[in-house]
mmCIF file of C-alpha atoms in Angstrom:
data_model
loop_
_atom_site.group_PDB
_atom_site.id
_atom_site.type_symbol
_atom_site.label_atom_id
_atom_site.label_comp_id
_atom_site.label_asym_id
_atom_site.label_seq_id
_atom_site.Cartn_x
_atom_site.Cartn_y
_atom_site.Cartn_z
ATOM 1 C CA MET A 256 176.247 122.025 169.844
ATOM 2 C CA ASN A 257 178.494 123.822 172.203
ATOM 3 C CA ALA A 258 182.058 125.005 171.581
ATOM 4 C CA ASN A 259 183.625 122.128 173.418
ATOM 5 C CA SER A 260 181.719 119.653 171.360
ATOM 6 C CA LYS A 261 182.692 121.313 168.090
ATOM 7 C CA ARG A 262 186.384 121.326 169.142
ATOM 8 C CA MET A 263 186.164 117.538 169.956
ATOM 9 C CA VAL A 264 184.572 116.798 166.636
ATOM 10 C CA LEU A 265 187.352 118.777 164.799
ATOM 11 C CA LEU A 266 189.938 116.969 166.740
ATOM 12 C CA ARG A 267 188.632 113.555 165.938
ATOM 13 C CA GLN A 268 188.362 114.582 162.235
ATOM 14 C CA GLY A 269 191.956 115.738 162.383
ATOM 15 C CA LEU A 270 193.256 112.585 163.913
ATOM 16 C CA LEU A 271 191.306 110.547 161.393
ATOM 17 C CA ALA A 272 192.850 112.492 158.577
ATOM 18 C CA VAL A 273 196.424 112.046 159.990
ATOM 19 C CA GLY A 274 195.752 108.229 160.388
ATOM 20 C CA LEU A 275 194.579 107.959 156.822
ATOM 21 C CA LEU A 276 197.599 109.873 155.568
ATOM 22 C CA VAL A 277 200.030 107.586 157.445
ATOM 23 C CA LEU A 278 198.321 104.480 155.895
ATOM 24 C CA VAL A 279 197.966 105.873 152.428
ATOM 25 C CA MET A 280 201.316 107.669 151.880
ATOM 26 C CA PRO A 281 203.553 104.602 151.998
ATOM 27 C CA ALA A 282 201.590 102.990 149.270
ATOM 28 C CA VAL A 283 201.601 106.190 147.175
ATOM 29 C CA ALA A 284 205.387 106.619 147.652
ATOM 30 C CA ALA A 285 205.958 103.028 146.601
ATOM 31 C CA ALA A 286 203.772 103.438 143.553
ATOM 32 C CA GLN A 287 205.580 106.676 142.524
ATOM 33 C CA GLU A 288 209.021 105.073 143.115
ATOM 34 C CA ALA A 289 207.924 101.925 140.982
ATOM 35 C CA ALA A 290 206.594 104.276 138.329
ATOM 36 C CA THR A 291 209.824 106.364 138.111
ATOM 37 C CA GLU A 292 212.458 103.605 138.705
ATOM 38 C CA GLY A 293 210.665 100.657 137.286
ATOM 39 C CA TYR A 294 210.835 98.433 140.253
ATOM 40 C CA LEU A 295 211.627 98.348 143.981
ATOM 41 C CA PRO A 296 215.003 96.851 145.051
ATOM 42 C CA THR A 297 215.031 94.115 147.545
ATOM 43 C CA ILE A 298 217.105 95.280 150.558
ATOM 44 C CA VAL A 299 217.216 92.997 153.671
ATOM 45 C CA LYS A 300 218.315 94.742 156.767
ATOM 46 C CA GLN A 301 221.473 93.400 158.542
ATOM 47 C CA SER A 302 222.800 93.537 162.038
ATOM 48 C CA TRP A 303 225.841 95.838 162.471
ATOM 49 C CA SER A 304 228.079 96.569 165.417
ATOM 50 C CA PHE A 305 227.949 100.232 164.647
ATOM 51 C CA ALA A 306 224.141 100.527 164.588
ATOM 52 C CA GLY A 307 222.082 102.232 167.237
ATOM 53 C CA PRO A 308 222.977 105.120 169.499
ATOM 54 C CA PHE A 309 225.725 103.179 171.214
ATOM 55 C CA GLY A 310 227.149 101.376 168.181
ATOM 56 C CA LYS A 311 230.892 101.159 167.486
ATOM 57 C CA PHE A 312 233.009 99.845 164.672
ATOM 58 C CA ASP A 313 234.492 96.506 165.013
ATOM 59 C CA LYS A 314 238.279 97.239 164.307
ATOM 60 C CA ALA A 315 239.103 93.640 163.188
ATOM 61 C CA GLN A 316 236.118 93.792 160.761
ATOM 62 C CA LEU A 317 237.311 97.166 159.324
ATOM 63 C CA GLN A 318 240.758 95.631 158.738
ATOM 64 C CA ARG A 319 239.227 92.690 156.930
ATOM 65 C CA GLY A 320 237.078 95.045 154.895
ATOM 66 C CA TYR A 321 240.083 97.120 153.933
ATOM 67 C CA LYS A 322 241.759 93.914 152.677
ATOM 68 C CA VAL A 323 238.714 92.986 150.486
ATOM 69 C CA TYR A 324 238.618 96.563 149.125
ATOM 70 C CA LYS A 325 242.313 96.605 148.368
ATOM 71 C CA GLU A 326 242.375 93.165 146.621
ATOM 72 C CA VAL A 327 239.122 93.288 144.848
ATOM 73 C CA CYS A 328 237.174 96.592 144.836
ATOM 74 C CA ALA A 329 240.279 98.786 144.230
ATOM 75 C CA ASN A 330 240.741 97.218 140.695
ATOM 76 C CA CYS A 331 237.821 99.233 139.448
ATOM 77 C CA HIS A 332 236.656 101.632 142.218
ATOM 78 C CA SER A 333 238.432 104.736 143.523
ATOM 79 C CA MET A 334 238.434 106.088 147.121
ATOM 80 C CA LYS A 335 239.687 109.571 146.418
ATOM 81 C CA PHE A 336 238.443 111.278 149.624
ATOM 82 C CA VAL A 337 240.267 108.882 151.906
ATOM 83 C CA ALA A 338 243.981 109.291 152.870
ATOM 84 C CA PHE A 339 246.250 106.445 153.901
ATOM 85 C CA ARG A 340 246.837 108.194 157.191
ATOM 86 C CA ASN A 341 243.178 107.911 157.973
ATOM 87 C CA LEU A 342 243.637 104.220 158.491
ATOM 88 C CA SER A 343 245.332 104.982 161.788
ATOM 89 C CA ASP A 344 242.834 107.516 162.954
ATOM 90 C CA GLU A 345 240.907 106.983 166.234
ATOM 91 C CA GLY A 346 237.514 105.143 165.664
ATOM 92 C CA GLY A 347 238.861 103.524 162.404
ATOM 93 C CA PRO A 348 240.570 100.207 161.480
ATOM 94 C CA GLY A 349 243.242 100.753 164.115
ATOM 95 C CA PHE A 350 246.323 100.320 161.894
ATOM 96 C CA THR A 351 249.584 101.586 163.490
ATOM 97 C CA GLU A 352 251.552 104.368 161.920
ATOM 98 C CA ASP A 353 254.276 101.976 160.787
ATOM 99 C CA GLN A 354 251.553 99.660 159.263
ATOM 100 C CA VAL A 355 250.112 102.678 157.337
ATOM 101 C CA LYS A 356 253.456 103.556 156.024
ATOM 102 C CA THR A 357 253.914 100.090 154.739
ATOM 103 C CA LEU A 358 250.415 99.895 153.258
ATOM 104 C CA ALA A 359 250.938 103.307 151.535
ATOM 105 C CA ALA A 360 254.264 102.241 150.018
ATOM 106 C CA GLY A 361 252.498 99.432 148.268
ATOM 107 C CA TYR A 362 250.748 101.856 146.011
ATOM 108 C CA LYS A 363 252.235 103.893 143.171
ATOM 109 C CA VAL A 364 251.219 107.589 143.274
ATOM 110 C CA GLN A 365 251.736 110.053 140.460
ATOM 111 C CA ASP A 366 253.808 113.082 141.364
ATOM 112 C CA GLY A 367 255.533 115.879 139.760
ATOM 113 C CA PRO A 368 256.399 117.684 137.637
ATOM 114 C CA ASN A 369 260.174 117.008 138.263
ATOM 115 C CA ASP A 370 262.937 119.261 137.061
ATOM 116 C CA ALA A 371 262.553 118.116 133.585
ATOM 117 C CA GLY A 372 258.815 118.985 133.627
ATOM 118 C CA ASP A 373 257.628 115.345 133.601
ATOM 119 C CA MET A 374 255.226 113.523 135.859
ATOM 120 C CA PHE A 375 256.562 110.503 137.614
ATOM 121 C CA ASP A 376 255.447 107.514 139.917
ATOM 122 C CA ARG A 377 256.591 107.156 143.335
ATOM 123 C CA PRO A 378 255.699 104.944 146.335
ATOM 124 C CA GLY A 379 252.794 106.242 148.363
ATOM 125 C CA LYS A 380 253.122 108.169 151.564
ATOM 126 C CA PRO A 381 250.648 108.265 154.512
ATOM 127 C CA SER A 382 249.666 111.905 153.403
ATOM 128 C CA ASP A 383 248.558 110.668 149.974
ATOM 129 C CA HIS A 384 244.963 109.807 149.081
ATOM 130 C CA PHE A 385 244.098 106.566 147.633
ATOM 131 C CA PRO A 386 244.987 106.704 143.892
ATOM 132 C CA SER A 387 242.290 105.933 141.228
ATOM 133 C CA PRO A 388 242.842 102.740 139.214
ATOM 134 C CA PHE A 389 242.206 104.636 135.979
ATOM 135 C CA ALA A 390 243.831 107.795 134.587
ATOM 136 C CA ASN A 391 240.510 109.484 133.874
ATOM 137 C CA GLU A 392 236.776 108.910 133.443
ATOM 138 C CA LYS A 393 237.037 107.873 129.747
ATOM 139 C CA ALA A 394 239.654 105.288 130.639
ATOM 140 C CA ALA A 395 237.374 103.963 133.364
ATOM 141 C CA ARG A 396 234.337 103.707 131.086
ATOM 142 C CA ALA A 397 236.434 102.040 128.276
ATOM 143 C CA ALA A 398 237.684 99.398 130.673
ATOM 144 C CA ASN A 399 234.115 98.689 132.030
ATOM 145 C CA GLY A 400 231.992 98.488 128.915
ATOM 146 C CA GLY A 401 230.819 102.044 129.092
ATOM 147 C CA GLY A 402 229.882 102.016 132.801
ATOM 148 C CA LEU A 403 231.566 104.339 135.300
ATOM 149 C CA PRO A 404 232.499 102.636 138.556
ATOM 150 C CA PRO A 405 231.391 104.937 141.393
ATOM 151 C CA ASP A 406 233.879 106.282 143.914
ATOM 152 C CA MET A 407 233.602 104.465 147.090
ATOM 153 C CA SER A 408 234.688 107.153 149.612
ATOM 154 C CA VAL A 409 231.009 108.075 150.659
ATOM 155 C CA LEU A 410 229.083 105.246 148.796
ATOM 156 C CA ALA A 411 227.638 103.971 152.054
ATOM 157 C CA LYS A 412 226.105 107.355 152.873
ATOM 158 C CA ALA A 413 225.149 108.155 149.303
ATOM 159 C CA ARG A 414 222.619 105.238 149.051
ATOM 160 C CA SER A 415 219.597 105.856 151.301
ATOM 161 C CA ASP A 416 215.847 105.330 151.391
ATOM 162 C CA GLU A 417 215.107 108.692 152.983
ATOM 163 C CA LYS A 418 213.319 109.996 150.061
ATOM 164 C CA ARG A 419 210.298 107.845 150.736
ATOM 165 C CA PHE A 420 207.677 109.176 153.203
ATOM 166 C CA PRO A 421 207.086 108.095 155.908
ATOM 167 C CA GLN A 422 210.130 105.986 155.811
ATOM 168 C CA TRP A 423 212.512 108.840 156.669
ATOM 169 C CA LEU A 424 210.402 109.560 159.710
ATOM 170 C CA PHE A 425 210.452 106.006 161.048
ATOM 171 C CA ASN A 426 214.191 105.981 160.281
ATOM 172 C CA ALA A 427 214.748 108.984 162.543
ATOM 173 C CA VAL A 428 212.646 107.550 165.274
ATOM 174 C CA LEU A 429 214.258 104.189 165.170
ATOM 175 C CA GLN A 430 217.773 105.452 164.683
ATOM 176 C CA TYR A 431 218.126 103.550 161.441
ATOM 177 C CA GLN A 432 221.104 104.883 159.485
ATOM 178 C CA GLU A 433 222.535 101.648 157.946
ATOM 179 C CA TYR A 434 220.614 101.636 154.567
ATOM 180 C CA GLY A 435 223.883 102.215 152.740
ATOM 181 C CA PRO A 436 225.930 99.214 154.222
ATOM 182 C CA ASP A 437 222.687 97.084 153.912
ATOM 183 C CA TYR A 438 222.512 98.069 150.238
ATOM 184 C CA ILE A 439 226.154 97.154 149.552
ATOM 185 C CA TYR A 440 225.788 93.834 151.432
ATOM 186 C CA ASN A 441 222.683 92.931 149.585
ATOM 187 C CA LEU A 442 224.033 93.967 146.240
ATOM 188 C CA ILE A 443 227.124 91.799 146.676
ATOM 189 C CA THR A 444 225.272 88.777 147.816
ATOM 190 C CA SER A 445 222.270 88.840 145.424
ATOM 191 C CA TYR A 446 224.148 87.826 142.244
ATOM 192 C CA GLY A 447 223.206 84.553 140.615
ATOM 193 C CA LYS A 448 219.491 84.692 141.355
ATOM 194 C CA GLU A 449 216.951 83.823 138.724
ATOM 195 C CA PRO A 450 215.165 86.916 137.226
ATOM 196 C CA PRO A 451 211.261 86.809 137.578
ATOM 197 C CA VAL A 452 209.229 86.177 134.568
ATOM 198 C CA GLY A 453 209.243 88.927 132.035
ATOM 199 C CA VAL A 454 212.586 90.366 133.406
ATOM 200 C CA THR A 455 215.742 89.961 131.139
ATOM 201 C CA CYS A 456 219.145 91.500 131.249
ATOM 202 C CA PRO A 457 220.571 91.015 127.714
ATOM 203 C CA THR A 458 223.536 93.430 128.310
ATOM 204 C CA GLY A 459 223.937 93.345 132.069
ATOM 205 C CA ASN A 460 223.636 91.182 135.171
ATOM 206 C CA TYR A 461 220.401 90.665 137.016
ATOM 207 C CA ASN A 462 220.524 91.682 140.621
ATOM 208 C CA PRO A 463 217.320 92.357 142.684
ATOM 209 C CA ALA A 464 219.104 94.697 145.058
ATOM 210 C CA PHE A 465 220.452 97.153 142.455
ATOM 211 C CA ILE A 466 219.133 100.732 142.698
ATOM 212 C CA GLY A 467 218.408 101.864 139.207
ATOM 213 C CA THR A 468 215.824 102.041 136.392
ATOM 214 C CA THR A 469 216.112 98.153 135.971
ATOM 215 C CA PRO A 470 217.443 95.447 138.135
ATOM 216 C CA CYS A 471 220.342 95.030 135.560
ATOM 217 C CA LEU A 472 223.733 96.406 136.122
ATOM 218 C CA ALA A 473 226.969 96.278 134.220
ATOM 219 C CA MET A 474 229.117 95.203 137.076
ATOM 220 C CA PRO A 475 229.494 91.340 137.132
ATOM 221 C CA GLN A 476 229.822 89.426 140.293
ATOM 222 C CA PRO A 477 232.830 91.089 141.939
ATOM 223 C CA ILE A 478 233.970 88.257 144.279
ATOM 224 C CA GLN A 479 233.736 84.526 144.881
ATOM 225 C CA ASP A 480 234.265 82.244 147.886
ATOM 226 C CA GLY A 481 238.072 82.047 148.464
ATOM 227 C CA SER A 482 238.962 85.128 146.640
ATOM 228 C CA VAL A 483 240.533 86.771 149.563
ATOM 229 C CA THR A 484 242.455 84.903 152.416
ATOM 230 C CA TYR A 485 241.728 86.456 155.792
ATOM 231 C CA ASP A 486 244.760 86.730 158.170
ATOM 232 C CA ASP A 487 242.769 86.123 161.373
ATOM 233 C CA GLY A 488 241.212 82.848 160.160
ATOM 234 C CA THR A 489 237.705 84.199 159.319
ATOM 235 C CA LYS A 490 235.945 82.026 156.757
ATOM 236 C CA PRO A 491 236.609 83.212 153.181
ATOM 237 C CA THR A 492 232.972 83.282 152.101
ATOM 238 C CA ILE A 493 230.930 85.847 150.002
ATOM 239 C CA ASP A 494 228.842 86.581 152.970
ATOM 240 C CA ASN A 495 231.742 87.509 155.116
ATOM 241 C CA TYR A 496 233.489 89.578 152.265
ATOM 242 C CA ALA A 497 230.229 91.609 151.700
ATOM 243 C CA ARG A 498 229.669 92.220 155.426
ATOM 244 C CA ASP A 499 233.269 93.239 156.082
ATOM 245 C CA VAL A 500 233.724 95.550 153.067
ATOM 246 C CA SER A 501 230.256 97.202 153.723
ATOM 247 C CA ALA A 502 231.308 97.957 157.308
ATOM 248 C CA PHE A 503 234.637 99.382 156.012
ATOM 249 C CA LEU A 504 232.860 101.597 153.472
ATOM 250 C CA MET A 505 230.567 102.872 156.230
ATOM 251 C CA TRP A 506 233.572 103.943 158.073
ATOM 252 C CA THR A 507 235.206 105.624 155.005
ATOM 253 C CA ALA A 508 231.797 107.512 154.515
ATOM 254 C CA GLU A 509 231.483 108.439 158.276
ATOM 255 C CA PRO A 510 234.890 108.150 159.939
ATOM 256 C CA LYS A 511 233.694 110.277 162.890
ATOM 257 C CA LEU A 512 230.650 108.098 163.637
ATOM 258 C CA GLU A 513 231.810 106.967 167.166
ATOM 259 C CA GLU A 514 232.738 110.482 168.061
ATOM 260 C CA ARG A 515 229.370 111.756 166.888
ATOM 261 C CA LYS A 516 227.457 109.216 168.937
ATOM 262 C CA GLU A 517 229.508 109.967 172.071
ATOM 263 C CA THR A 518 228.973 113.696 171.621
ATOM 264 C CA GLY A 519 225.210 113.116 171.077
ATOM 265 C CA LEU A 520 225.044 110.968 174.294
ATOM 266 C CA LYS A 521 226.780 113.659 176.277
ATOM 267 C CA VAL A 522 224.394 116.475 174.928
ATOM 268 C CA ILE A 523 221.283 114.289 175.844
ATOM 269 C CA ILE A 524 222.586 113.747 179.415
ATOM 270 C CA PHE A 525 223.310 117.377 179.719
ATOM 271 C CA LEU A 526 219.756 118.330 178.490
ATOM 272 C CA ILE A 527 218.212 115.896 180.942
ATOM 273 C CA VAL A 528 220.111 117.419 183.770
ATOM 274 C CA LEU A 529 219.424 120.971 182.724
ATOM 275 C CA ALA A 530 215.651 120.193 182.272
ATOM 276 C CA SER A 531 215.606 118.673 185.885
ATOM 277 C CA LEU A 532 217.359 121.757 187.353
ATOM 278 C CA LEU A 533 214.891 124.093 185.612
ATOM 279 C CA TYR A 534 211.904 122.080 186.879
ATOM 280 C CA PHE A 535 213.040 122.135 190.511
ATOM 281 C CA THR A 536 214.018 125.752 190.193
ATOM 282 C CA LYS A 537 210.552 126.626 188.993
ATOM 283 C CA ARG A 538 208.934 124.636 191.807
ATOM 284 C CA ARG A 539 211.166 126.422 194.319
ATOM 285 C CA VAL A 540 210.481 129.950 192.947
ATOM 286 C CA TRP A 541 206.763 129.561 192.691
ATOM 287 C CA SER A 542 206.132 127.298 195.702
ATOM 288 C CA ASN A 543 204.983 130.136 197.995
ATOM 289 C CA VAL A 544 202.999 132.069 195.279
ATOM 290 C CA ALA A 545 199.220 131.720 195.416
ATOM 291 C CA HIS A 546 197.696 130.268 192.098
#
């Protein structure tokens, strides 16, 4: 067998090994996750306006999502990394500065100490961050049966499936970065389903979308149809509530998403032009040189 034949055999064996790895690794990863976490959550992908390389936030949807957060989620969940003034930032919900001042003034923010050395409450200002609904972690646990409601500032980016191979590779190729809002949407809309045989939640609520050691979580169903009245006439359904607040939390987690995508597009165009110029320059320089 000559050298070329040996190289071809080795190449075929290498390609076969890679193919087998791609086929086997998803099953292995799923088995490992099932062994460590007990089950695989059911997450159904949704369609979002901000998905893909050219995606943008729907400002009306972000404003509706903010209202759902304020009237429902804010009763238990903080959003400490977001300031009121961010609501008027470019690429966000699109509130005006006057609207932000009015929204901020509707919150009570602890300040101080004053001249007497005491802390006091005052109306919020645009520069303030969203206040926590609880004084401290112990108070939050005491009010929620021992469970600690997570901060929602970056929740949509904190929940991802990138730990599973080769899922992270497919996500990079397909530009799928919406697992977080998909998860939040599925979690809110998956309450009330019957658990499968052998699964019980004696101290919690069954939810097949929950990411944890079991499909049981302490949080009860947070919202019902008609809980929040939309100002723009959108139907007040759980599906719309879940979709809108998921989009809003995606914005709080990545407020510069639109700017990042615009910058990325400009960089890609620049690289294409640069590569073309380099190619034609190479052709011009070496066109009269014998090969």
